[in-house]
mmCIF file with all atom_site columns, C-alpha atoms and ligand atoms in Angstrom:
data_model
loop_
_atom_site.group_PDB
_atom_site.id
_atom_site.type_symbol
_atom_site.label_atom_id
_atom_site.label_alt_id
_atom_site.label_comp_id
_atom_site.label_asym_id
_atom_site.label_entity_id
_atom_site.label_seq_id
_atom_site.pdbx_PDB_ins_code
_atom_site.Cartn_x
_atom_site.Cartn_y
_atom_site.Cartn_z
_atom_site.occupancy
_atom_site.B_iso_or_equiv
_atom_site.pdbx_formal_charge
_atom_site.auth_seq_id
_atom_site.auth_comp_id
_atom_site.auth_asym_id
_atom_site.auth_atom_id
_atom_site.pdbx_PDB_model_num
ATOM   1   C CA . MET A 1 1   ? -0.041  0.074  0.095   1.00 49.00 ? 29  MET A CA 1
ATOM   2   C CA . SER A 1 2   ? 1.461   3.368  -0.998  1.00 60.00 ? 30  SER A CA 1
ATOM   3   C CA . SER A 1 3   ? 1.623   5.947  1.786   1.00 81.00 ? 31  SER A CA 1
ATOM   4   C CA . LYS A 1 4   ? 0.175   8.454  -0.663  1.00 93.00 ? 32  LYS A CA 1
ATOM   5   C CA . SER A 1 5   ? -2.939  6.476  -1.667  1.00 96.00 ? 33  SER A CA 1
ATOM   6   C CA . ILE A 1 6   ? -6.119  7.999  -0.405  1.00 97.00 ? 34  ILE A CA 1
ATOM   7   C CA . ALA A 1 7   ? -9.842  7.511  -0.547  1.00 98.00 ? 35  ALA A CA 1
ATOM   8   C CA . VAL A 1 8   ? -12.213 10.424 -0.328  1.00 98.00 ? 36  VAL A CA 1
ATOM   9   C CA . MET A 1 9   ? -15.589 9.998  1.123   1.00 98.00 ? 37  MET A CA 1
ATOM   10  C CA . ALA A 1 10  ? -18.107 12.791 0.359   1.00 98.00 ? 38  ALA A CA 1
ATOM   11  C CA . SER A 1 11  ? -21.897 13.388 0.463   1.00 96.00 ? 39  SER A CA 1
ATOM   12  C CA . GLY A 1 12  ? -22.432 16.624 -1.420  1.00 92.00 ? 40  GLY A CA 1
ATOM   13  C CA . ARG A 1 13  ? -21.109 19.345 -3.459  1.00 95.00 ? 41  ARG A CA 1
ATOM   14  C CA . GLY A 1 14  ? -17.597 18.104 -3.423  1.00 97.00 ? 42  GLY A CA 1
ATOM   15  C CA . SER A 1 15  ? -15.618 21.354 -3.583  1.00 98.00 ? 43  SER A CA 1
ATOM   16  C CA . ASN A 1 16  ? -13.028 20.053 -1.232  1.00 98.00 ? 44  ASN A CA 1
ATOM   17  C CA . LEU A 1 17  ? -12.743 16.871 -3.286  1.00 98.00 ? 45  LEU A CA 1
ATOM   18  C CA . LYS A 1 18  ? -12.228 18.997 -6.399  1.00 98.00 ? 46  LYS A CA 1
ATOM   19  C CA . ILE A 1 19  ? -9.519  21.190 -4.667  1.00 98.00 ? 47  ILE A CA 1
ATOM   20  C CA . ILE A 1 20  ? -7.785  18.027 -3.765  1.00 98.00 ? 48  ILE A CA 1
ATOM   21  C CA . LEU A 1 21  ? -8.011  16.365 -7.138  1.00 98.00 ? 49  LEU A CA 1
ATOM   22  C CA . ASP A 1 22  ? -6.846  19.812 -8.783  1.00 98.00 ? 50  ASP A CA 1
ATOM   23  C CA . ALA A 1 23  ? -3.906  19.939 -6.407  1.00 97.00 ? 51  ALA A CA 1
ATOM   24  C CA . GLU A 1 24  ? -3.012  16.337 -7.134  1.00 97.00 ? 52  GLU A CA 1
ATOM   25  C CA . ALA A 1 25  ? -3.239  17.002 -10.907 1.00 97.00 ? 53  ALA A CA 1
ATOM   26  C CA . ALA A 1 26  ? -1.100  20.154 -10.693 1.00 96.00 ? 54  ALA A CA 1
ATOM   27  C CA . GLY A 1 27  ? 1.509   18.363 -8.685  1.00 95.00 ? 55  GLY A CA 1
ATOM   28  C CA . HIS A 1 28  ? 0.947   20.581 -5.617  1.00 94.00 ? 56  HIS A CA 1
ATOM   29  C CA . CYS A 1 29  ? -0.272  17.786 -3.383  1.00 95.00 ? 57  CYS A CA 1
ATOM   30  C CA . PRO A 1 30  ? 1.621   14.359 -3.489  1.00 94.00 ? 58  PRO A CA 1
ATOM   31  C CA . VAL A 1 31  ? -1.518  12.212 -2.991  1.00 96.00 ? 59  VAL A CA 1
ATOM   32  C CA . ASP A 1 32  ? -3.059  9.584  -5.159  1.00 96.00 ? 60  ASP A CA 1
ATOM   33  C CA . VAL A 1 33  ? -6.822  9.686  -4.841  1.00 97.00 ? 61  VAL A CA 1
ATOM   34  C CA . ARG A 1 34  ? -7.679  5.960  -5.700  1.00 97.00 ? 62  ARG A CA 1
ATOM   35  C CA . LEU A 1 35  ? -11.241 5.743  -4.640  1.00 98.00 ? 63  LEU A CA 1
ATOM   36  C CA . VAL A 1 36  ? -14.204 8.019  -3.949  1.00 98.00 ? 64  VAL A CA 1
ATOM   37  C CA . ILE A 1 37  ? -17.182 6.744  -2.152  1.00 98.00 ? 65  ILE A CA 1
ATOM   38  C CA . CYS A 1 38  ? -20.453 8.683  -1.840  1.00 98.00 ? 66  CYS A CA 1
ATOM   39  C CA . ASP A 1 39  ? -23.435 7.794  0.131   1.00 97.00 ? 67  ASP A CA 1
ATOM   40  C CA . LYS A 1 40  ? -25.759 9.908  -2.078  1.00 97.00 ? 68  LYS A CA 1
ATOM   41  C CA . ALA A 1 41  ? -26.500 8.973  -5.696  1.00 96.00 ? 69  ALA A CA 1
ATOM   42  C CA . ASP A 1 42  ? -27.049 12.653 -6.713  1.00 95.00 ? 70  ASP A CA 1
ATOM   43  C CA . ALA A 1 43  ? -23.878 14.054 -5.028  1.00 95.00 ? 71  ALA A CA 1
ATOM   44  C CA . LYS A 1 44  ? -21.911 16.358 -7.332  1.00 97.00 ? 72  LYS A CA 1
ATOM   45  C CA . ALA A 1 45  ? -18.853 14.814 -5.819  1.00 97.00 ? 73  ALA A CA 1
ATOM   46  C CA . LEU A 1 46  ? -19.540 11.676 -7.901  1.00 97.00 ? 74  LEU A CA 1
ATOM   47  C CA . ASP A 1 47  ? -19.355 13.695 -11.174 1.00 97.00 ? 75  ASP A CA 1
ATOM   48  C CA . ILE A 1 48  ? -16.336 15.615 -10.011 1.00 98.00 ? 76  ILE A CA 1
ATOM   49  C CA . ALA A 1 49  ? -14.511 12.337 -9.362  1.00 98.00 ? 77  ALA A CA 1
ATOM   50  C CA . ARG A 1 50  ? -15.567 10.715 -12.608 1.00 97.00 ? 78  ARG A CA 1
ATOM   51  C CA . GLN A 1 51  ? -14.452 13.825 -14.642 1.00 97.00 ? 79  GLN A CA 1
ATOM   52  C CA . ALA A 1 52  ? -11.181 13.873 -13.007 1.00 97.00 ? 80  ALA A CA 1
ATOM   53  C CA . GLY A 1 53  ? -10.492 10.197 -13.783 1.00 97.00 ? 81  GLY A CA 1
ATOM   54  C CA . VAL A 1 54  ? -10.333 8.865  -10.245 1.00 98.00 ? 82  VAL A CA 1
ATOM   55  C CA . PRO A 1 55  ? -9.937  5.020  -10.772 1.00 97.00 ? 83  PRO A CA 1
ATOM   56  C CA . HIS A 1 56  ? -12.829 3.884  -8.603  1.00 98.00 ? 84  HIS A CA 1
ATOM   57  C CA . VAL A 1 57  ? -15.846 6.060  -8.093  1.00 98.00 ? 85  VAL A CA 1
ATOM   58  C CA . ILE A 1 58  ? -18.592 4.220  -6.051  1.00 97.00 ? 86  ILE A CA 1
ATOM   59  C CA . HIS A 1 59  ? -21.952 5.063  -4.842  1.00 97.00 ? 87  HIS A CA 1
ATOM   60  C CA . VAL A 1 60  ? -22.720 2.923  -1.796  1.00 97.00 ? 88  VAL A CA 1
ATOM   61  C CA . ASN A 1 61  ? -26.406 3.261  -1.042  1.00 97.00 ? 89  ASN A CA 1
ATOM   62  C CA . PRO A 1 62  ? -27.233 3.159  2.799   1.00 96.00 ? 90  PRO A CA 1
ATOM   63  C CA . LYS A 1 63  ? -30.672 1.679  1.763   1.00 96.00 ? 91  LYS A CA 1
ATOM   64  C CA . ASP A 1 64  ? -29.049 -1.447 0.727   1.00 97.00 ? 92  ASP A CA 1
ATOM   65  C CA . TYR A 1 65  ? -27.714 -2.283 4.286   1.00 97.00 ? 93  TYR A CA 1
ATOM   66  C CA . GLU A 1 66  ? -29.650 -3.025 7.548   1.00 96.00 ? 94  GLU A CA 1
ATOM   67  C CA . ASN A 1 67  ? -27.617 -0.757 9.740   1.00 96.00 ? 95  ASN A CA 1
ATOM   68  C CA . ARG A 1 68  ? -24.785 1.590  10.020  1.00 95.00 ? 96  ARG A CA 1
ATOM   69  C CA . GLU A 1 69  ? -22.340 -1.063 11.005  1.00 96.00 ? 97  GLU A CA 1
ATOM   70  C CA . GLN A 1 70  ? -23.090 -3.197 7.856   1.00 97.00 ? 98  GLN A CA 1
ATOM   71  C CA . TYR A 1 71  ? -22.833 -0.113 5.719   1.00 98.00 ? 99  TYR A CA 1
ATOM   72  C CA . ASP A 1 72  ? -19.512 0.866  7.094   1.00 98.00 ? 100 ASP A CA 1
ATOM   73  C CA . ALA A 1 73  ? -18.201 -2.710 6.781   1.00 97.00 ? 101 ALA A CA 1
ATOM   74  C CA . GLU A 1 74  ? -18.896 -2.618 3.056   1.00 97.00 ? 102 GLU A CA 1
ATOM   75  C CA . CYS A 1 75  ? -17.047 0.834  2.926   1.00 98.00 ? 103 CYS A CA 1
ATOM   76  C CA . ALA A 1 76  ? -14.133 -0.556 4.828   1.00 98.00 ? 104 ALA A CA 1
ATOM   77  C CA . ASP A 1 77  ? -13.781 -3.596 2.561   1.00 97.00 ? 105 ASP A CA 1
ATOM   78  C CA . LEU A 1 78  ? -13.697 -1.286 -0.452  1.00 97.00 ? 106 LEU A CA 1
ATOM   79  C CA . LEU A 1 79  ? -11.040 1.010  1.193   1.00 97.00 ? 107 LEU A CA 1
ATOM   80  C CA . ASP A 1 80  ? -8.950  -2.124 1.869   1.00 96.00 ? 108 ASP A CA 1
ATOM   81  C CA . LYS A 1 81  ? -9.549  -3.679 -1.457  1.00 97.00 ? 109 LYS A CA 1
ATOM   82  C CA . HIS A 1 82  ? -8.376  -0.610 -3.220  1.00 96.00 ? 110 HIS A CA 1
ATOM   83  C CA . GLY A 1 83  ? -5.067  -0.172 -1.014  1.00 94.00 ? 111 GLY A CA 1
ATOM   84  C CA . CYS A 1 84  ? -6.178  3.168  0.588   1.00 96.00 ? 112 CYS A CA 1
ATOM   85  C CA . GLN A 1 85  ? -3.698  4.414  3.274   1.00 95.00 ? 113 GLN A CA 1
ATOM   86  C CA . TRP A 1 86  ? -5.637  7.507  4.267   1.00 97.00 ? 114 TRP A CA 1
ATOM   87  C CA . ILE A 1 87  ? -9.411  8.049  4.406   1.00 98.00 ? 115 ILE A CA 1
ATOM   88  C CA . VAL A 1 88  ? -10.324 11.704 3.817   1.00 98.00 ? 116 VAL A CA 1
ATOM   89  C CA . LEU A 1 89  ? -13.693 12.819 4.720   1.00 98.00 ? 117 LEU A CA 1
ATOM   90  C CA . ALA A 1 90  ? -14.764 15.822 2.718   1.00 98.00 ? 118 ALA A CA 1
ATOM   91  C CA . GLY A 1 91  ? -18.352 16.873 3.592   1.00 96.00 ? 119 GLY A CA 1
ATOM   92  C CA . TYR A 1 92  ? -19.178 13.194 4.467   1.00 96.00 ? 120 TYR A CA 1
ATOM   93  C CA . MET A 1 93  ? -22.403 13.708 6.490   1.00 92.00 ? 121 MET A CA 1
ATOM   94  C CA . ARG A 1 94  ? -22.653 10.270 8.076   1.00 95.00 ? 122 ARG A CA 1
ATOM   95  C CA . ILE A 1 95  ? -21.471 9.390  11.601  1.00 94.00 ? 123 ILE A CA 1
ATOM   96  C CA . LEU A 1 96  ? -18.930 6.587  11.381  1.00 96.00 ? 124 LEU A CA 1
ATOM   97  C CA . SER A 1 97  ? -19.467 3.558  13.446  1.00 96.00 ? 125 SER A CA 1
ATOM   98  C CA . SER A 1 98  ? -16.872 2.756  16.140  1.00 96.00 ? 126 SER A CA 1
ATOM   99  C CA . ALA A 1 99  ? -15.936 -0.420 14.435  1.00 97.00 ? 127 ALA A CA 1
ATOM   100 C CA . PHE A 1 100 ? -14.925 1.498  11.331  1.00 98.00 ? 128 PHE A CA 1
ATOM   101 C CA . VAL A 1 101 ? -12.979 3.996  13.418  1.00 97.00 ? 129 VAL A CA 1
ATOM   102 C CA . ARG A 1 102 ? -11.164 1.159  15.230  1.00 96.00 ? 130 ARG A CA 1
ATOM   103 C CA . ARG A 1 103 ? -10.185 -0.445 11.888  1.00 97.00 ? 131 ARG A CA 1
ATOM   104 C CA . PHE A 1 104 ? -8.647  2.688  10.378  1.00 97.00 ? 132 PHE A CA 1
ATOM   105 C CA . ARG A 1 105 ? -7.583  4.441  13.681  1.00 95.00 ? 133 ARG A CA 1
ATOM   106 C CA . GLY A 1 106 ? -5.166  7.342  13.034  1.00 94.00 ? 134 GLY A CA 1
ATOM   107 C CA . ARG A 1 107 ? -5.778  7.067  9.298   1.00 96.00 ? 135 ARG A CA 1
ATOM   108 C CA . ILE A 1 108 ? -9.044  9.050  8.915   1.00 98.00 ? 136 ILE A CA 1
ATOM   109 C CA . ILE A 1 109 ? -9.080  12.767 8.428   1.00 98.00 ? 137 ILE A CA 1
ATOM   110 C CA . ASN A 1 110 ? -12.070 15.039 8.546   1.00 98.00 ? 138 ASN A CA 1
ATOM   111 C CA . ILE A 1 111 ? -12.508 18.793 7.781   1.00 98.00 ? 139 ILE A CA 1
ATOM   112 C CA . HIS A 1 112 ? -15.054 20.661 9.941   1.00 98.00 ? 140 HIS A CA 1
ATOM   113 C CA . PRO A 1 113 ? -16.533 24.231 9.363   1.00 98.00 ? 141 PRO A CA 1
ATOM   114 C CA . SER A 1 114 ? -15.654 25.538 12.765  1.00 98.00 ? 142 SER A CA 1
ATOM   115 C CA . ILE A 1 115 ? -12.787 26.089 15.107  1.00 98.00 ? 143 ILE A CA 1
ATOM   116 C CA . LEU A 1 116 ? -13.108 22.916 17.172  1.00 98.00 ? 144 LEU A CA 1
ATOM   117 C CA . PRO A 1 117 ? -13.898 22.216 19.838  1.00 98.00 ? 145 PRO A CA 1
ATOM   118 C CA . ALA A 1 118 ? -16.486 24.915 19.454  1.00 98.00 ? 146 ALA A CA 1
ATOM   119 C CA . PHE A 1 119 ? -19.617 23.952 17.357  1.00 98.00 ? 147 PHE A CA 1
ATOM   120 C CA . ALA A 1 120 ? -19.146 20.180 16.672  1.00 98.00 ? 148 ALA A CA 1
ATOM   121 C CA . GLY A 1 121 ? -22.003 18.632 14.741  1.00 96.00 ? 149 GLY A CA 1
ATOM   122 C CA . ALA A 1 122 ? -23.867 19.032 11.507  1.00 95.00 ? 150 ALA A CA 1
ATOM   123 C CA . LYS A 1 123 ? -24.946 22.682 11.884  1.00 97.00 ? 151 LYS A CA 1
ATOM   124 C CA . ALA A 1 124 ? -21.598 24.294 12.783  1.00 98.00 ? 152 ALA A CA 1
ATOM   125 C CA . VAL A 1 125 ? -21.966 27.357 10.653  1.00 98.00 ? 153 VAL A CA 1
ATOM   126 C CA . GLU A 1 126 ? -25.486 28.190 11.856  1.00 98.00 ? 154 GLU A CA 1
ATOM   127 C CA . ASP A 1 127 ? -24.601 27.320 15.459  1.00 98.00 ? 155 ASP A CA 1
ATOM   128 C CA . ALA A 1 128 ? -21.637 29.697 15.300  1.00 98.00 ? 156 ALA A CA 1
ATOM   129 C CA . LEU A 1 129 ? -23.649 32.596 13.826  1.00 98.00 ? 157 LEU A CA 1
ATOM   130 C CA . GLU A 1 130 ? -26.434 32.091 16.343  1.00 98.00 ? 158 GLU A CA 1
ATOM   131 C CA . TYR A 1 131 ? -24.023 32.037 19.327  1.00 98.00 ? 159 TYR A CA 1
ATOM   132 C CA . GLY A 1 132 ? -22.617 35.442 18.060  1.00 98.00 ? 160 GLY A CA 1
ATOM   133 C CA . VAL A 1 133 ? -18.988 34.563 17.807  1.00 98.00 ? 161 VAL A CA 1
ATOM   134 C CA . LYS A 1 134 ? -16.845 37.235 16.034  1.00 98.00 ? 162 LYS A CA 1
ATOM   135 C CA . ALA A 1 135 ? -14.478 34.663 14.500  1.00 98.00 ? 163 ALA A CA 1
ATOM   136 C CA . SER A 1 136 ? -14.864 31.170 13.208  1.00 98.00 ? 164 SER A CA 1
ATOM   137 C CA . GLY A 1 137 ? -13.093 29.069 10.729  1.00 98.00 ? 165 GLY A CA 1
ATOM   138 C CA . CYS A 1 138 ? -12.252 25.407 9.963   1.00 98.00 ? 166 CYS A CA 1
ATOM   139 C CA . THR A 1 139 ? -10.550 22.498 11.387  1.00 98.00 ? 167 THR A CA 1
ATOM   140 C CA . VAL A 1 140 ? -8.787  19.459 9.963   1.00 98.00 ? 168 VAL A CA 1
ATOM   141 C CA . HIS A 1 141 ? -8.605  16.618 12.473  1.00 98.00 ? 169 HIS A CA 1
ATOM   142 C CA . LEU A 1 142 ? -8.152  13.031 12.884  1.00 98.00 ? 170 LEU A CA 1
ATOM   143 C CA . VAL A 1 143 ? -11.361 10.986 13.490  1.00 97.00 ? 171 VAL A CA 1
ATOM   144 C CA . ASP A 1 144 ? -11.812 9.136  16.668  1.00 96.00 ? 172 ASP A CA 1
ATOM   145 C CA . GLU A 1 145 ? -15.140 7.800  18.451  1.00 94.00 ? 173 GLU A CA 1
ATOM   146 C CA . VAL A 1 146 ? -16.074 11.259 19.568  1.00 95.00 ? 174 VAL A CA 1
ATOM   147 C CA . LEU A 1 147 ? -18.006 13.407 17.035  1.00 94.00 ? 175 LEU A CA 1
ATOM   148 C CA . ASP A 1 148 ? -15.581 16.036 15.666  1.00 96.00 ? 176 ASP A CA 1
ATOM   149 C CA . GLY A 1 149 ? -13.344 15.280 18.618  1.00 96.00 ? 177 GLY A CA 1
ATOM   150 C CA . GLY A 1 150 ? -10.001 13.816 17.332  1.00 97.00 ? 178 GLY A CA 1
ATOM   151 C CA . PRO A 1 151 ? -6.593  15.388 17.531  1.00 98.00 ? 179 PRO A CA 1
ATOM   152 C CA . ILE A 1 152 ? -6.237  18.587 15.507  1.00 98.00 ? 180 ILE A CA 1
ATOM   153 C CA . LEU A 1 153 ? -4.021  18.728 12.458  1.00 98.00 ? 181 LEU A CA 1
ATOM   154 C CA . ALA A 1 154 ? -4.693  22.287 11.211  1.00 98.00 ? 182 ALA A CA 1
ATOM   155 C CA . GLN A 1 155 ? -7.009  25.192 11.777  1.00 98.00 ? 183 GLN A CA 1
ATOM   156 C CA . ALA A 1 156 ? -7.792  28.595 9.961   1.00 98.00 ? 184 ALA A CA 1
ATOM   157 C CA . ILE A 1 157 ? -9.662  31.368 11.224  1.00 98.00 ? 185 ILE A CA 1
ATOM   158 C CA . VAL A 1 158 ? -12.029 33.824 9.512   1.00 98.00 ? 186 VAL A CA 1
ATOM   159 C CA . PRO A 1 159 ? -13.941 36.828 10.782  1.00 98.00 ? 187 PRO A CA 1
ATOM   160 C CA . VAL A 1 160 ? -17.647 36.764 11.257  1.00 98.00 ? 188 VAL A CA 1
ATOM   161 C CA . LEU A 1 161 ? -19.175 39.947 9.886   1.00 98.00 ? 189 LEU A CA 1
ATOM   162 C CA . ASP A 1 162 ? -22.360 41.774 11.218  1.00 97.00 ? 190 ASP A CA 1
ATOM   163 C CA . ASP A 1 163 ? -24.269 41.147 7.952   1.00 97.00 ? 191 ASP A CA 1
ATOM   164 C CA . ASP A 1 164 ? -23.250 37.500 7.583   1.00 98.00 ? 192 ASP A CA 1
ATOM   165 C CA . THR A 1 165 ? -25.752 34.831 6.681   1.00 98.00 ? 193 THR A CA 1
ATOM   166 C CA . ARG A 1 166 ? -25.132 31.140 6.935   1.00 98.00 ? 194 ARG A CA 1
ATOM   167 C CA . ASP A 1 167 ? -24.172 31.103 3.230   1.00 98.00 ? 195 ASP A CA 1
ATOM   168 C CA . SER A 1 168 ? -21.822 34.102 3.303   1.00 98.00 ? 196 SER A CA 1
ATOM   169 C CA . LEU A 1 169 ? -19.940 32.769 6.345   1.00 98.00 ? 197 LEU A CA 1
ATOM   170 C CA . HIS A 1 170 ? -19.790 29.284 5.052   1.00 98.00 ? 198 HIS A CA 1
ATOM   171 C CA . ALA A 1 171 ? -18.418 30.688 1.691   1.00 98.00 ? 199 ALA A CA 1
ATOM   172 C CA . ARG A 1 172 ? -15.699 32.620 3.584   1.00 98.00 ? 200 ARG A CA 1
ATOM   173 C CA . ILE A 1 173 ? -14.816 29.434 5.731   1.00 98.00 ? 201 ILE A CA 1
ATOM   174 C CA . GLN A 1 174 ? -14.736 27.161 2.578   1.00 98.00 ? 202 GLN A CA 1
ATOM   175 C CA . ARG A 1 175 ? -12.144 29.580 0.951   1.00 98.00 ? 203 ARG A CA 1
ATOM   176 C CA . GLU A 1 176 ? -9.883  28.753 3.953   1.00 98.00 ? 204 GLU A CA 1
ATOM   177 C CA . GLU A 1 177 ? -10.825 24.998 3.711   1.00 98.00 ? 205 GLU A CA 1
ATOM   178 C CA . HIS A 1 178 ? -9.650  24.827 0.204   1.00 98.00 ? 206 HIS A CA 1
ATOM   179 C CA . ILE A 1 179 ? -6.289  26.151 1.255   1.00 98.00 ? 207 ILE A CA 1
ATOM   180 C CA . ILE A 1 180 ? -5.701  24.122 4.487   1.00 98.00 ? 208 ILE A CA 1
ATOM   181 C CA . TYR A 1 181 ? -7.047  20.769 3.365   1.00 98.00 ? 209 TYR A CA 1
ATOM   182 C CA . PRO A 1 182 ? -4.623  20.000 0.414   1.00 98.00 ? 210 PRO A CA 1
ATOM   183 C CA . ALA A 1 183 ? -1.795  21.730 2.422   1.00 97.00 ? 211 ALA A CA 1
ATOM   184 C CA . THR A 1 184 ? -2.475  19.444 5.359   1.00 97.00 ? 212 THR A CA 1
ATOM   185 C CA . LEU A 1 185 ? -2.692  16.280 3.246   1.00 97.00 ? 213 LEU A CA 1
ATOM   186 C CA . LYS A 1 186 ? 0.598   17.253 1.719   1.00 96.00 ? 214 LYS A CA 1
ATOM   187 C CA . ARG A 1 187 ? 2.228   17.648 5.009   1.00 96.00 ? 215 ARG A CA 1
ATOM   188 C CA . MET A 1 188 ? 0.699   14.469 6.251   1.00 95.00 ? 216 MET A CA 1
ATOM   189 C CA . VAL A 1 189 ? 2.283   12.419 3.352   1.00 93.00 ? 217 VAL A CA 1
ATOM   190 C CA . GLU A 1 190 ? 5.636   14.313 3.142   1.00 93.00 ? 218 GLU A CA 1
ATOM   191 C CA . GLU A 1 191 ? 6.408   14.921 6.858   1.00 93.00 ? 219 GLU A CA 1
ATOM   192 C CA . GLY A 1 192 ? 4.181   12.690 9.014   1.00 93.00 ? 220 GLY A CA 1
ATOM   193 C CA . PHE A 1 193 ? 3.418   13.440 12.484  1.00 95.00 ? 221 PHE A CA 1
ATOM   194 C CA . THR A 1 194 ? 3.294   11.696 15.934  1.00 95.00 ? 222 THR A CA 1
ATOM   195 C CA . ILE A 1 195 ? 0.632   12.261 18.625  1.00 95.00 ? 223 ILE A CA 1
ATOM   196 C CA . LYS A 1 196 ? 1.311   13.224 22.162  1.00 96.00 ? 224 LYS A CA 1
ATOM   197 C CA . GLY A 1 197 ? -1.783  13.116 24.307  1.00 93.00 ? 225 GLY A CA 1
ATOM   198 C CA . ARG A 1 198 ? -4.264  15.136 22.132  1.00 95.00 ? 226 ARG A CA 1
ATOM   199 C CA . ARG A 1 199 ? -1.386  17.095 20.424  1.00 97.00 ? 227 ARG A CA 1
ATOM   200 C CA . VAL A 1 200 ? -0.331  16.441 16.795  1.00 97.00 ? 228 VAL A CA 1
ATOM   201 C CA . ILE A 1 201 ? 3.466   17.040 16.527  1.00 96.00 ? 229 ILE A CA 1
ATOM   202 C CA . TRP A 1 202 ? 4.476   17.340 12.855  1.00 96.00 ? 230 TRP A CA 1
ATOM   203 C CA . SER A 1 203 ? 7.782   15.627 12.132  1.00 94.00 ? 231 SER A CA 1
ATOM   204 C CA . LYS A 1 204 ? 9.506   18.733 10.486  1.00 80.00 ? 232 LYS A CA 1
HETATM 205 C C1 . LIG B 2 .   ? -17.543 21.637 4.229   1.00 74.94 ? 301 LIG B C1 1
HETATM 206 O O1 . LIG B 2 .   ? -17.718 22.907 4.638   1.00 74.94 ? 301 LIG B O1 1
HETATM 207 C C2 . LIG B 2 .   ? -17.093 20.736 5.352   1.00 74.94 ? 301 LIG B C2 1
HETATM 208 O O2 . LIG B 2 .   ? -16.323 21.534 6.316   1.00 74.94 ? 301 LIG B O2 1
HETATM 209 C C3 . LIG B 2 .   ? -18.451 20.400 5.902   1.00 74.94 ? 301 LIG B C3 1
HETATM 210 O O3 . LIG B 2 .   ? -19.177 20.101 4.817   1.00 74.94 ? 301 LIG B O3 1
HETATM 211 C C4 . LIG B 2 .   ? -18.952 21.063 3.835   1.00 74.94 ? 301 LIG B C4 1
HETATM 212 C C5 . LIG B 2 .   ? -18.645 20.108 2.493   1.00 74.94 ? 301 LIG B C5 1
HETATM 213 O O4 . LIG B 2 .   ? -18.354 20.956 1.521   1.00 74.94 ? 301 LIG B O4 1
HETATM 214 N N1 . LIG B 2 .   ? -18.392 19.306 6.720   1.00 74.94 ? 301 LIG B N1 1
HETATM 215 C C6 . LIG B 2 .   ? -19.064 19.036 7.745   1.00 74.94 ? 301 LIG B C6 1
HETATM 216 O O5 . LIG B 2 .   ? -19.937 19.865 8.262   1.00 74.94 ? 301 LIG B O5 1
HETATM 217 C C7 . LIG B 2 .   ? -18.733 17.733 8.510   1.00 74.94 ? 301 LIG B C7 1
HETATM 218 N N2 . LIG B 2 .   ? -19.401 17.772 9.830   1.00 74.94 ? 301 LIG B N2 1
HETATM 219 P P1 . LIG B 2 .   ? -18.011 20.334 0.018   1.00 74.94 ? 301 LIG B P1 1
HETATM 220 O O6 . LIG B 2 .   ? -18.936 19.217 -0.305  1.00 74.94 ? 301 LIG B O6 1
HETATM 221 O O7 . LIG B 2 .   ? -18.117 21.464 -0.926  1.00 74.94 ? 301 LIG B O7 1
HETATM 222 O O8 . LIG B 2 .   ? -16.495 19.944 0.167   1.00 74.94 ? 301 LIG B O8 1
#
């Protein structure tokens, strides 16, 4: 298994997937996206992956499985079958079962649209606006059994403006996501890291 081989799991628009694929194609990010898995048949991420020529692009339909564990076991088998070292979640809106997290511990990366540990969960941007914070941002982190709770690899901050809506704040956060996600994957592959307690210590 190559240390650069990654799978991306996505549920929606796929803008982070596209940025990663563009960075790979331009030689800016030394990853090899072997597999894209989507849980939604109409996810734009599927088209983006196919257009970019990702070797394996697969819709795994949750309705075909009795429960989360069975669904995740199918995805896990695909990830192993295609030799994926890293599992990169890019707007993947399903909670992973603990069996899945255990099987790939330390190899699952997520991006979340807030400065964790503030505003974990599916409504991070709305929650930050509603709370009235004056700054928010995004976090790249390892995935463990706690929702949005694993060790932090990178964060970027944006201001929250008085006239922000959910969409305007999310767009500002996504501009930062598109910078830090490929940059973090590059560091992960080229430098590596160790974990001390909750702290990620980059090797260079
Ligand atoms: C991103 O903003 C990502 O941070 C968020 O979904 C969006 C996906 O955008 N993820 C979560 O909220 C996970 N809890 P994309 O489909 O355009 O990459």
